[in-house]
């Protein structure tokens, strides 16, 4: 399995427009972060989790050749605003399956009504095959099984996903105890860690590290990094030996 970090930043990305914060002025490429998203190659399958406003740029840089499905964590714009840019894949492949909570599918249908249109559809619009994700119902791709993980982004429900020995959770503030068994025996966990200070709807660093200690994956990568968290190298120096700060275009293999 190949994991490619398409973006590791927060909703504004780094650098933030007009900001003079030192991290936003950094010359270190690891401090340049597009909106959070990930690409997973699992044998012959190619999956993307979230499709934010930087999607086109991310696809050009990563050279992702096809998309068998897009999995959405939730409906916030930094995770969904790039949906129109699936057009080149649609023109080559046909309708792109998109997996999300029913609430998220309704939100996307409202915002991108021309994509979901059936009659009198504009010929240049992409097409999707919307599929509802239901907690505790695995999603099958041949012999492969994708397991939804229910979590909370403050008071908003979000989905994480497990693919084999890999799991991805972003924009998480809490997770119910019964969901934790879905994270047993992980090779790699990706978890969001916004900053060191507490936040109402996101794990801060301490909360993320406590969660990692609870779940005990062999390796963990932190994502959804805010500029106020600090410079990449400074963050990395604070972390346990099996925890790493992810950065854009990082590629790992499981």
XYZ file of C-alpha atoms in Angstrom, residues 33 85 95 104 124 133 141 182 186 192 194 197 223 230 232:
15
model
C 0.869 23.086 3.376
C -12.075 19.392 -10.564
C -18.989 8.579 -13.001
C -22.678 15.201 3.520
C -19.193 19.688 -19.433
C -21.470 5.548 4.279
C -13.824 -3.369 -3.223
C -11.551 -0.574 14.723
C -2.433 -0.610 13.006
C -4.953 15.492 13.022
C -3.963 21.316 14.978
C -3.166 25.171 22.469
C -1.714 16.150 9.791
C 5.306 26.187 14.621
C 7.985 21.622 10.881
